[in-house]
N, CA, C and O atoms as a DFTB+ gen file, in Angstrom:
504 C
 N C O
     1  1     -44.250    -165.475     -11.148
     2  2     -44.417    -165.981     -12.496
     3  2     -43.421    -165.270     -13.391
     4  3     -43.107    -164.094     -13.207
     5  1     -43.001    -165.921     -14.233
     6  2     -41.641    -165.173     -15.278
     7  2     -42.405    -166.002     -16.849
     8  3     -43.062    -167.020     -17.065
     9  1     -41.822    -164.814     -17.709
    10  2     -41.877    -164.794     -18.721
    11  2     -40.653    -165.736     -19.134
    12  3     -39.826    -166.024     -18.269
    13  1     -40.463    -166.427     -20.989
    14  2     -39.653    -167.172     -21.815
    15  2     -39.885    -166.640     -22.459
    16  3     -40.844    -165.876     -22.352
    17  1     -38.904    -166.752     -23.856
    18  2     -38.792    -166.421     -24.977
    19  2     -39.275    -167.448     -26.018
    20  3     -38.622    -168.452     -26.306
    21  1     -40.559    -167.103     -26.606
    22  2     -41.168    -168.058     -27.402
    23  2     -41.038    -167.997     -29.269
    24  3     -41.339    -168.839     -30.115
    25  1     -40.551    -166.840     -29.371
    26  2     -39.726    -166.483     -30.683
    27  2     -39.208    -164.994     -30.910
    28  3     -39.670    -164.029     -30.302
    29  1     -38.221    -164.929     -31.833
    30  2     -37.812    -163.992     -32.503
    31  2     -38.657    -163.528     -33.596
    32  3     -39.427    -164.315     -34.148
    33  1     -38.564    -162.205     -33.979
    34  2     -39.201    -161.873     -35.172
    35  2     -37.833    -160.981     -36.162
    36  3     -37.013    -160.189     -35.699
    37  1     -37.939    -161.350     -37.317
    38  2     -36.853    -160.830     -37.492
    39  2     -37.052    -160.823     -39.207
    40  3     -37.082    -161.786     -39.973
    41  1     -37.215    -158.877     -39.592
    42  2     -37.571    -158.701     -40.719
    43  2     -36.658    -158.930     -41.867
    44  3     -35.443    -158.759     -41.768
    45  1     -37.347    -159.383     -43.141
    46  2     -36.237    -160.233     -43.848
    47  2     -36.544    -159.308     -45.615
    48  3     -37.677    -158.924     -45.906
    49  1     -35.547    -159.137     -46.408
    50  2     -35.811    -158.500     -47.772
    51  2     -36.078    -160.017     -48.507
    52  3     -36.756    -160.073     -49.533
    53  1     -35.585    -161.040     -47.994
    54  2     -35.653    -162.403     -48.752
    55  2     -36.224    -163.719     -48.002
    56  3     -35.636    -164.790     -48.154
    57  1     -37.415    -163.620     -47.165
    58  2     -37.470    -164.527     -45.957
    59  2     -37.291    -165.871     -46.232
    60  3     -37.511    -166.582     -45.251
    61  1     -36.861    -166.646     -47.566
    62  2     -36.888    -167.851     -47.829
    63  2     -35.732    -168.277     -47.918
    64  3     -35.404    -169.459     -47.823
    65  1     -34.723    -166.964     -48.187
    66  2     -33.229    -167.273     -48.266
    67  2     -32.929    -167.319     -46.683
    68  3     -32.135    -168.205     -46.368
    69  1     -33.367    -166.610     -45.747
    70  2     -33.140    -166.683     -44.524
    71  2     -33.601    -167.480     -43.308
    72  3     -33.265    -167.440     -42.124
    73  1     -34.417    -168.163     -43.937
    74  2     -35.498    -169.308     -43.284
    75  2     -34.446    -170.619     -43.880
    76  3     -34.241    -171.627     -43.204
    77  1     -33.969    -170.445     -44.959
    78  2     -33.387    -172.133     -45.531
    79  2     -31.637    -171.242     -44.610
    80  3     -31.100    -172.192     -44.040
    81  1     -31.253    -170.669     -44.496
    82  2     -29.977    -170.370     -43.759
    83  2     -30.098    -170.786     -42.405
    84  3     -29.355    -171.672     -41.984
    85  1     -31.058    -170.182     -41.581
    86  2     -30.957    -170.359     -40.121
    87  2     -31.733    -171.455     -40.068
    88  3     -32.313    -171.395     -38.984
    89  1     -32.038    -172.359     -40.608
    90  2     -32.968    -173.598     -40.321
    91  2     -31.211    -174.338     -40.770
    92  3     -30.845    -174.950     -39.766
    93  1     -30.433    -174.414     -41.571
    94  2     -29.355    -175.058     -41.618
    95  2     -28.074    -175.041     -40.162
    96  3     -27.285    -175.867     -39.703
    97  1     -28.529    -173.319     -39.778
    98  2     -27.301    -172.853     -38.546
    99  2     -27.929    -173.956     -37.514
   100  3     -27.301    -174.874     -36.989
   101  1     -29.343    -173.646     -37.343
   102  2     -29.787    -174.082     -35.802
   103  2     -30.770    -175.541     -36.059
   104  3     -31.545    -175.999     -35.220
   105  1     -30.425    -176.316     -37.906
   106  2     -30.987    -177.669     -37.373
   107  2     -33.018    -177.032     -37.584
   108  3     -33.784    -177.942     -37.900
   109  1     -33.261    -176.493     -37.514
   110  2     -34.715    -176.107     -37.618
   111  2     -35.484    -176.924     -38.838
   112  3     -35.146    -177.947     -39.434
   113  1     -36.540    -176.156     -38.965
   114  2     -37.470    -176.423     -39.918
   115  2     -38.500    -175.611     -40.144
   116  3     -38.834    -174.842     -39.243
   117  1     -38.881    -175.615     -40.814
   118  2     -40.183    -174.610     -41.292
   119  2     -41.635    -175.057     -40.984
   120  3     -42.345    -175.948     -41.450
   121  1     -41.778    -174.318     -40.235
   122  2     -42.886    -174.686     -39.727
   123  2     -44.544    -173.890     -40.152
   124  3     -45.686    -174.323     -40.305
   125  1     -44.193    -173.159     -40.189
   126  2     -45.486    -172.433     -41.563
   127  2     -45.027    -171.497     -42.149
   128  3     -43.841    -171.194     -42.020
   129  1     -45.833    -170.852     -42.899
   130  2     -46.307    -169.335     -44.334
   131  2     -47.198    -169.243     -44.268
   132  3     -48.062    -170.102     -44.444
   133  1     -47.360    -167.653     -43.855
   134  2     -48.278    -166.929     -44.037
   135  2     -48.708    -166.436     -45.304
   136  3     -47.836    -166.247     -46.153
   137  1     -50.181    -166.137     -45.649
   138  2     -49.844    -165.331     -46.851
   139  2     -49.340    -164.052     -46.828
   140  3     -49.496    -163.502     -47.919
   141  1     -48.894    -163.493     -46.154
   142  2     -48.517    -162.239     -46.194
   143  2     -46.867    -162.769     -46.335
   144  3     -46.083    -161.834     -46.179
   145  1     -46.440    -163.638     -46.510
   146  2     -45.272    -163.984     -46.591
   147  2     -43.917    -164.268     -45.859
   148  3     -42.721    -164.258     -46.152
   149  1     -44.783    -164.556     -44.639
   150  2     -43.929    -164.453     -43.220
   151  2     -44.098    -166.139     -43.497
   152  3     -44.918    -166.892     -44.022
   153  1     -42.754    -166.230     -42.780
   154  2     -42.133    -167.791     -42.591
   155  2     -41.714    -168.115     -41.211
   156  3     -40.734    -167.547     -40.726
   157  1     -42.225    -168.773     -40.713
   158  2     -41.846    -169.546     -38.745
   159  2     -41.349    -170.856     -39.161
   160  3     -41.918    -171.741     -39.801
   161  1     -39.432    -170.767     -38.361
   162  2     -39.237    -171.734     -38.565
   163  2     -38.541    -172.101     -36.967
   164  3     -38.121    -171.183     -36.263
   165  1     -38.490    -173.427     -36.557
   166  2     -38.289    -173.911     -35.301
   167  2     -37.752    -175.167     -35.257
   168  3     -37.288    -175.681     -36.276
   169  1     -37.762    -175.947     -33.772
   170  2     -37.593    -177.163     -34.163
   171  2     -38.582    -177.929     -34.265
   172  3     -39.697    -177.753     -33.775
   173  1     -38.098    -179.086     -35.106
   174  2     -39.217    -180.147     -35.304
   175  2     -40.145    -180.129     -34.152
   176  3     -41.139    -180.559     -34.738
   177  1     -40.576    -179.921     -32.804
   178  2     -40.994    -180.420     -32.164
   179  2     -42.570    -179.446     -31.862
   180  3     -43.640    -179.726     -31.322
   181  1     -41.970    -178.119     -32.584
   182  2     -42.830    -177.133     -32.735
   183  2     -42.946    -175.713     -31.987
   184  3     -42.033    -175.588     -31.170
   185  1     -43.384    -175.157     -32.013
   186  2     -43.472    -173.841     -31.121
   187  2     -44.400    -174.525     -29.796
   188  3     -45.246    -175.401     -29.618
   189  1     -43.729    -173.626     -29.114
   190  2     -43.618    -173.966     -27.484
   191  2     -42.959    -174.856     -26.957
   192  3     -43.362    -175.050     -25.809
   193  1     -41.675    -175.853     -27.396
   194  2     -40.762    -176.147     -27.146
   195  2     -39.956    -175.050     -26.327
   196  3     -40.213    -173.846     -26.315
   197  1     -38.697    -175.843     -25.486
   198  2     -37.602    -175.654     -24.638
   199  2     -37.112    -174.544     -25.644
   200  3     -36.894    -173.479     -25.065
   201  1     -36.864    -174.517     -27.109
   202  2     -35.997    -173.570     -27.918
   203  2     -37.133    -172.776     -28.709
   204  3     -38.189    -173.303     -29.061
   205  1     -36.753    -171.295     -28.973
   206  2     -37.588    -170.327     -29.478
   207  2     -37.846    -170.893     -31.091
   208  3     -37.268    -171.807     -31.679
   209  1     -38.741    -170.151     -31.476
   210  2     -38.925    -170.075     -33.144
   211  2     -38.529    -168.968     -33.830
   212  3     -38.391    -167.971     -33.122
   213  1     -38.284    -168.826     -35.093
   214  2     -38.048    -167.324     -35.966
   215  2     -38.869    -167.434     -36.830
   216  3     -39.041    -168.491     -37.437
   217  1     -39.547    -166.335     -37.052
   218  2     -40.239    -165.223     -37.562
   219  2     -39.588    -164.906     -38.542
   220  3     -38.494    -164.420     -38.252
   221  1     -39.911    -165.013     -40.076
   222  2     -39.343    -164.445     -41.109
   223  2     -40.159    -163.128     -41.547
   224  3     -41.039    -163.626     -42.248
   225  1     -40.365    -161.850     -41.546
   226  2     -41.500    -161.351     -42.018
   227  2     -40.329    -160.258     -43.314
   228  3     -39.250    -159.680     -43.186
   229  1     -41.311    -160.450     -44.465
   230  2     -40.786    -159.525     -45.381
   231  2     -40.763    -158.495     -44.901
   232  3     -41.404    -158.280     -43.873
   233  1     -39.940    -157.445     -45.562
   234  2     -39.394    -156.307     -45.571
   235  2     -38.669    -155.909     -46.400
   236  3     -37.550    -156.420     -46.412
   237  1     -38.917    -155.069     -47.217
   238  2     -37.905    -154.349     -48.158
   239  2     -37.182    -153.315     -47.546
   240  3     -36.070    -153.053     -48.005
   241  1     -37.540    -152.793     -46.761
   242  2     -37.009    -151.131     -46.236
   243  2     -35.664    -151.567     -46.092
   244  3     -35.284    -152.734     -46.183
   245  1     -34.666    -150.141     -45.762
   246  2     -33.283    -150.680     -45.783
   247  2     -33.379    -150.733     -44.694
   248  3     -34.462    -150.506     -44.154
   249  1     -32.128    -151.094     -43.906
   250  2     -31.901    -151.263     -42.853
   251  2     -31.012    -150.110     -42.352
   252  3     -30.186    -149.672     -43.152
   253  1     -31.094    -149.501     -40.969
   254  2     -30.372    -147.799     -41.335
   255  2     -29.262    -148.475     -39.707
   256  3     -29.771    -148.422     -38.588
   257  1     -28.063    -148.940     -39.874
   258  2     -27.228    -148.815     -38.844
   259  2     -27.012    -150.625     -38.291
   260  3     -27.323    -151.564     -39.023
   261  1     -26.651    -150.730     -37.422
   262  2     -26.260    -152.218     -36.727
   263  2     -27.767    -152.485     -35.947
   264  3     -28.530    -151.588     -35.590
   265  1     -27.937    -153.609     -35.820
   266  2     -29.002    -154.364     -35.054
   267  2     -29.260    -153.600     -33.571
   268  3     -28.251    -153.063     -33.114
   269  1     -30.145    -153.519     -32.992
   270  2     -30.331    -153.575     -31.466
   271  2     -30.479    -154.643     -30.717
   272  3     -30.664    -154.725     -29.503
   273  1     -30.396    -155.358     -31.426
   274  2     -30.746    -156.792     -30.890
   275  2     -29.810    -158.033     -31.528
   276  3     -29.550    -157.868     -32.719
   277  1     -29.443    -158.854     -31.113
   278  2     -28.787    -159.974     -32.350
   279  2     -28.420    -161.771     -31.462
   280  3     -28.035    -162.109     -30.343
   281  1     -28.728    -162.338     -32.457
   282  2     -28.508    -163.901     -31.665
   283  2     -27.285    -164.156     -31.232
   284  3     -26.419    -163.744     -32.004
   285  1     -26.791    -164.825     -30.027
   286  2     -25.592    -165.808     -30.338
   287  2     -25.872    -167.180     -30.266
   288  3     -26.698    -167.757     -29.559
   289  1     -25.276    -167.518     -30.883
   290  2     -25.098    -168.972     -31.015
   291  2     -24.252    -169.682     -31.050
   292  3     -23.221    -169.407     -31.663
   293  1     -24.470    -171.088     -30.249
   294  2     -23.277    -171.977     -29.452
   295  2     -23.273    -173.218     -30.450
   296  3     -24.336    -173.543     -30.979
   297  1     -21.953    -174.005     -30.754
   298  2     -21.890    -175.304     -31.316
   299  2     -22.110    -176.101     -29.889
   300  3     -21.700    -175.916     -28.743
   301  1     -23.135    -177.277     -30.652
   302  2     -23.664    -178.778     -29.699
   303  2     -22.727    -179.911     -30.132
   304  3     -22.673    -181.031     -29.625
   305  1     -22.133    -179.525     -30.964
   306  2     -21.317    -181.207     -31.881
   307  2     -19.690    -181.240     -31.947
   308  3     -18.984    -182.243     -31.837
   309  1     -19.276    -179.912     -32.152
   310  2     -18.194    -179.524     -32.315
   311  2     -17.495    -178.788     -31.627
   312  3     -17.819    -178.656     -30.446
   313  1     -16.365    -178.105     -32.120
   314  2     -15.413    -176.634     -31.492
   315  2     -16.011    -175.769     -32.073
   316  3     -16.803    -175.900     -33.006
   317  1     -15.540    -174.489     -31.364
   318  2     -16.248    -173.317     -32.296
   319  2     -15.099    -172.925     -33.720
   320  3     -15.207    -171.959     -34.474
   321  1     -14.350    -173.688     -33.747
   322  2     -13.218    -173.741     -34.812
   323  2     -14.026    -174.198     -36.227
   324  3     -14.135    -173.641     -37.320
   325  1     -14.599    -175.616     -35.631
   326  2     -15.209    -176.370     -37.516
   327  2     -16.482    -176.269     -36.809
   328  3     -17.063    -177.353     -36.756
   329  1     -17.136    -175.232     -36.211
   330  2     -18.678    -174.955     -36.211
   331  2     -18.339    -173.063     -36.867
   332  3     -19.341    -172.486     -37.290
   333  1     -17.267    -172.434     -36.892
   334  2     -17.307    -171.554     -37.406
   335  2     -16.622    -171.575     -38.922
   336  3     -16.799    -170.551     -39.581
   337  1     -15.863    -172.638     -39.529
   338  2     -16.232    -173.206     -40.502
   339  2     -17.003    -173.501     -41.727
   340  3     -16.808    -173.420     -42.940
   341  1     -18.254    -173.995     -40.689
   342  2     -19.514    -174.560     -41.237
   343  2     -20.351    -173.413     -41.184
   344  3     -21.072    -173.286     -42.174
   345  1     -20.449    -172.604     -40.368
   346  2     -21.309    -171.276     -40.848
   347  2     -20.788    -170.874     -42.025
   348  3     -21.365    -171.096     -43.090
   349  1     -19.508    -170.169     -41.927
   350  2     -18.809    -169.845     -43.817
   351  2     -19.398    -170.539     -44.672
   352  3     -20.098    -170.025     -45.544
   353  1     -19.220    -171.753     -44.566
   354  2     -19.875    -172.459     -45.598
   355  2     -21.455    -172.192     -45.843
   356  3     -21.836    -172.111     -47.010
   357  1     -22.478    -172.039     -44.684
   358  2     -23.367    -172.306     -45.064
   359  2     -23.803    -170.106     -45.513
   360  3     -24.837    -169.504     -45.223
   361  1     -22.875    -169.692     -46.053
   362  2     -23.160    -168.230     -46.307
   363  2     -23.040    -167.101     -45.337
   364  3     -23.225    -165.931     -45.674
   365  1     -22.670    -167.538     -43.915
   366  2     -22.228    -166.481     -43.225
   367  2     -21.200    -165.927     -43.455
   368  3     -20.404    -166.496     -44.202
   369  1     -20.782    -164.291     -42.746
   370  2     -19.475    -163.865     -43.423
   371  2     -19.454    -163.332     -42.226
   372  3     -20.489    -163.186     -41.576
   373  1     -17.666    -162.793     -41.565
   374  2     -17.249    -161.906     -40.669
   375  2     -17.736    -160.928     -41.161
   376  3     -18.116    -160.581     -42.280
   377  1     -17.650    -160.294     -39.643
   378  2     -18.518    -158.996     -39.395
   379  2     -18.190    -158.109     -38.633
   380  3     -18.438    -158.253     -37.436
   381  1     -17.500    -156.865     -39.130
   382  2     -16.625    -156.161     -38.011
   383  2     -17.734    -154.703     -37.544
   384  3     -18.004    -153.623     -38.069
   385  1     -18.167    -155.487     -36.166
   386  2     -18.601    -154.235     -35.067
   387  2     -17.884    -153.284     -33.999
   388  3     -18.213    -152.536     -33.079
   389  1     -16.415    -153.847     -34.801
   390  2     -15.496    -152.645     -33.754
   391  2     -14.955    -153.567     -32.717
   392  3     -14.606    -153.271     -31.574
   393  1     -14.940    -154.752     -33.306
   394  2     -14.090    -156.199     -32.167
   395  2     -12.638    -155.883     -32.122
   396  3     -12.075    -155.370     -33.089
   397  1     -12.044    -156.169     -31.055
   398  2     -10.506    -155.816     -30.980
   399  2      -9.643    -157.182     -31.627
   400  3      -8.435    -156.961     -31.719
   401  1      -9.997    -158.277     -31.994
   402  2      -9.388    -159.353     -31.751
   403  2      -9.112    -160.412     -31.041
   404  3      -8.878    -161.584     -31.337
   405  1      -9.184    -159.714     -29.860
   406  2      -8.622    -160.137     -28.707
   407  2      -9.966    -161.669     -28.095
   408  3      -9.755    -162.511     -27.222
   409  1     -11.075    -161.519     -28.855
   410  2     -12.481    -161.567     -28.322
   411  2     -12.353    -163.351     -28.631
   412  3     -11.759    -164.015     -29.481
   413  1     -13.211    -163.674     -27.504
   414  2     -13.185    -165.802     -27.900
   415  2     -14.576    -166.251     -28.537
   416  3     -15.104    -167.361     -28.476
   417  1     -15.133    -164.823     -29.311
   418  2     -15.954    -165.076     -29.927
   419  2     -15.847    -164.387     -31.075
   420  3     -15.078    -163.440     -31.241
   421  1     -17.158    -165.163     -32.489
   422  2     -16.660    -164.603     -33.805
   423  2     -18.252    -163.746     -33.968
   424  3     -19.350    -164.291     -33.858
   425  1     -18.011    -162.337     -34.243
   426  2     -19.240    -161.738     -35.193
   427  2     -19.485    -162.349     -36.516
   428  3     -18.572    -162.580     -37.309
   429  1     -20.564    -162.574     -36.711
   430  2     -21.120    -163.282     -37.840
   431  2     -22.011    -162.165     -38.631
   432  3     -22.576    -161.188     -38.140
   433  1     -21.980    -162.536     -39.832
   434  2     -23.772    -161.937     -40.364
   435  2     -24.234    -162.989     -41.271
   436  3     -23.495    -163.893     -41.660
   437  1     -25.152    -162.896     -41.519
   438  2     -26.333    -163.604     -41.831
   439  2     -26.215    -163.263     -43.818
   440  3     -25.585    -162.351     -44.353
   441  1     -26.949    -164.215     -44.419
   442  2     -26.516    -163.405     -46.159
   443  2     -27.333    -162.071     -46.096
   444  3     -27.132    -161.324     -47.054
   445  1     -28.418    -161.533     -44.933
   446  2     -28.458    -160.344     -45.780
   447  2     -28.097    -159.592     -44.308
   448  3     -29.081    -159.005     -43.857
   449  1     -27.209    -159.518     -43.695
   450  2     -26.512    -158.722     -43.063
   451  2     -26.560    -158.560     -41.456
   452  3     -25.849    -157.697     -40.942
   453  1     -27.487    -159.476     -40.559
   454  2     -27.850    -159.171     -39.738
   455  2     -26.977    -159.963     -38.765
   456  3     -26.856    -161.186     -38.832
   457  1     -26.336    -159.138     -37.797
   458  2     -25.172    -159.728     -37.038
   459  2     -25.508    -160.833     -36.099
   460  3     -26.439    -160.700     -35.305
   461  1     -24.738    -161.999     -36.158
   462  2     -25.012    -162.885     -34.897
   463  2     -23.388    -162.861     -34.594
   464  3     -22.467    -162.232     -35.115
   465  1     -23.452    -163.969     -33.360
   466  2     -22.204    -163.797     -32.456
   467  2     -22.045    -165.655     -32.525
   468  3     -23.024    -166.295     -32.142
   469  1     -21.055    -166.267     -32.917
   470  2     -20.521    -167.763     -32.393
   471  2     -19.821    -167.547     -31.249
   472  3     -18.984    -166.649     -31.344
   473  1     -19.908    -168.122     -30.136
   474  2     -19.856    -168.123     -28.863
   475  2     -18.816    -169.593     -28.623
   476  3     -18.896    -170.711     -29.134
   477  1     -17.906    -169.049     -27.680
   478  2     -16.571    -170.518     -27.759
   479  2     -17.405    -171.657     -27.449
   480  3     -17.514    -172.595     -28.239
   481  1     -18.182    -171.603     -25.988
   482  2     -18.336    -172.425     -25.190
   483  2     -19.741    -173.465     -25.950
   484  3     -20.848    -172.994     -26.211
   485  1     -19.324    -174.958     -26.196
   486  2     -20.127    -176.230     -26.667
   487  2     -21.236    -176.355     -25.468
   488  3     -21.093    -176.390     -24.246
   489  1     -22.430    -176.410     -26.326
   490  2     -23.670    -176.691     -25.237
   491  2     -24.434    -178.339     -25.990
   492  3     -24.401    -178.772     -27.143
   493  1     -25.032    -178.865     -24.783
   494  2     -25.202    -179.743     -24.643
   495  2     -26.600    -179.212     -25.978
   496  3     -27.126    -178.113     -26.158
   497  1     -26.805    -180.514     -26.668
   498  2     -28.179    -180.258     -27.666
   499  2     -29.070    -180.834     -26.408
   500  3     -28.974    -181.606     -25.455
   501  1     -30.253    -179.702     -27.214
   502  2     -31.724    -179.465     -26.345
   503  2     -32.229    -180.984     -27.029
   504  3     -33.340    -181.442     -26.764
């Protein structure tokens, strides 16, 4: 028997700015609020789908150093040329973790700082 990945949790100083961002990167939706102010957003189809959900949970604390953990993410429609593009646009910014250049992938962060990776290779949509 093996375990899946049924969501991320991933603490947020603004979880609504980061719930309407990564619901734009990955196509999602919001799928509840807590009152404590945590936001799950996924795809339409819901949690326990083929693709994980995120976990918005407030947090003010700072954040002390780089992630231990961080997403990558692949374009389904495009190149990673006008899918890295369209992240800029939608508020992502480069993100230098000590990349040489040389790399066929782009560090990303998130608007409040949390690194993801755009990955060359186009995957088929789930």
């Amino acid at each position: 028997m093996a375990c899946r990945i049924s969501e991320l949790v991933l603490d947020a100083a603004d979880p609504d700015r980061l719930a309407a961002f990564w619901c734009d990167v990955l196509d999602y939706v919001e799928l509840e609020r807590t009152d404590d102010g945590s936001i799950e957003i996924g795809p339409a189809a819901g949690f326990g789908s083929p693709l994980p959900t995120l976990v918005l949970n407030p947090n003010s604390a700072p954040r002390n150093g780089q992630l231990r953990l961080h997403i990558d993410v692949n374009a389904t429609d495009r190149d990673q040329d006008a899918e890295l593009e369209r992240l800029l646009a939608l508020g992502a910014v480069h993100a230098d973790v000590g990349q040489t250049g040389s790399e066929d992938w782009h560090v990303l962060a998130d608007p409040e700082g949390n690194e993801f990776c755009l990955l060359r290779t186009r995957l088929a949509p789930v």
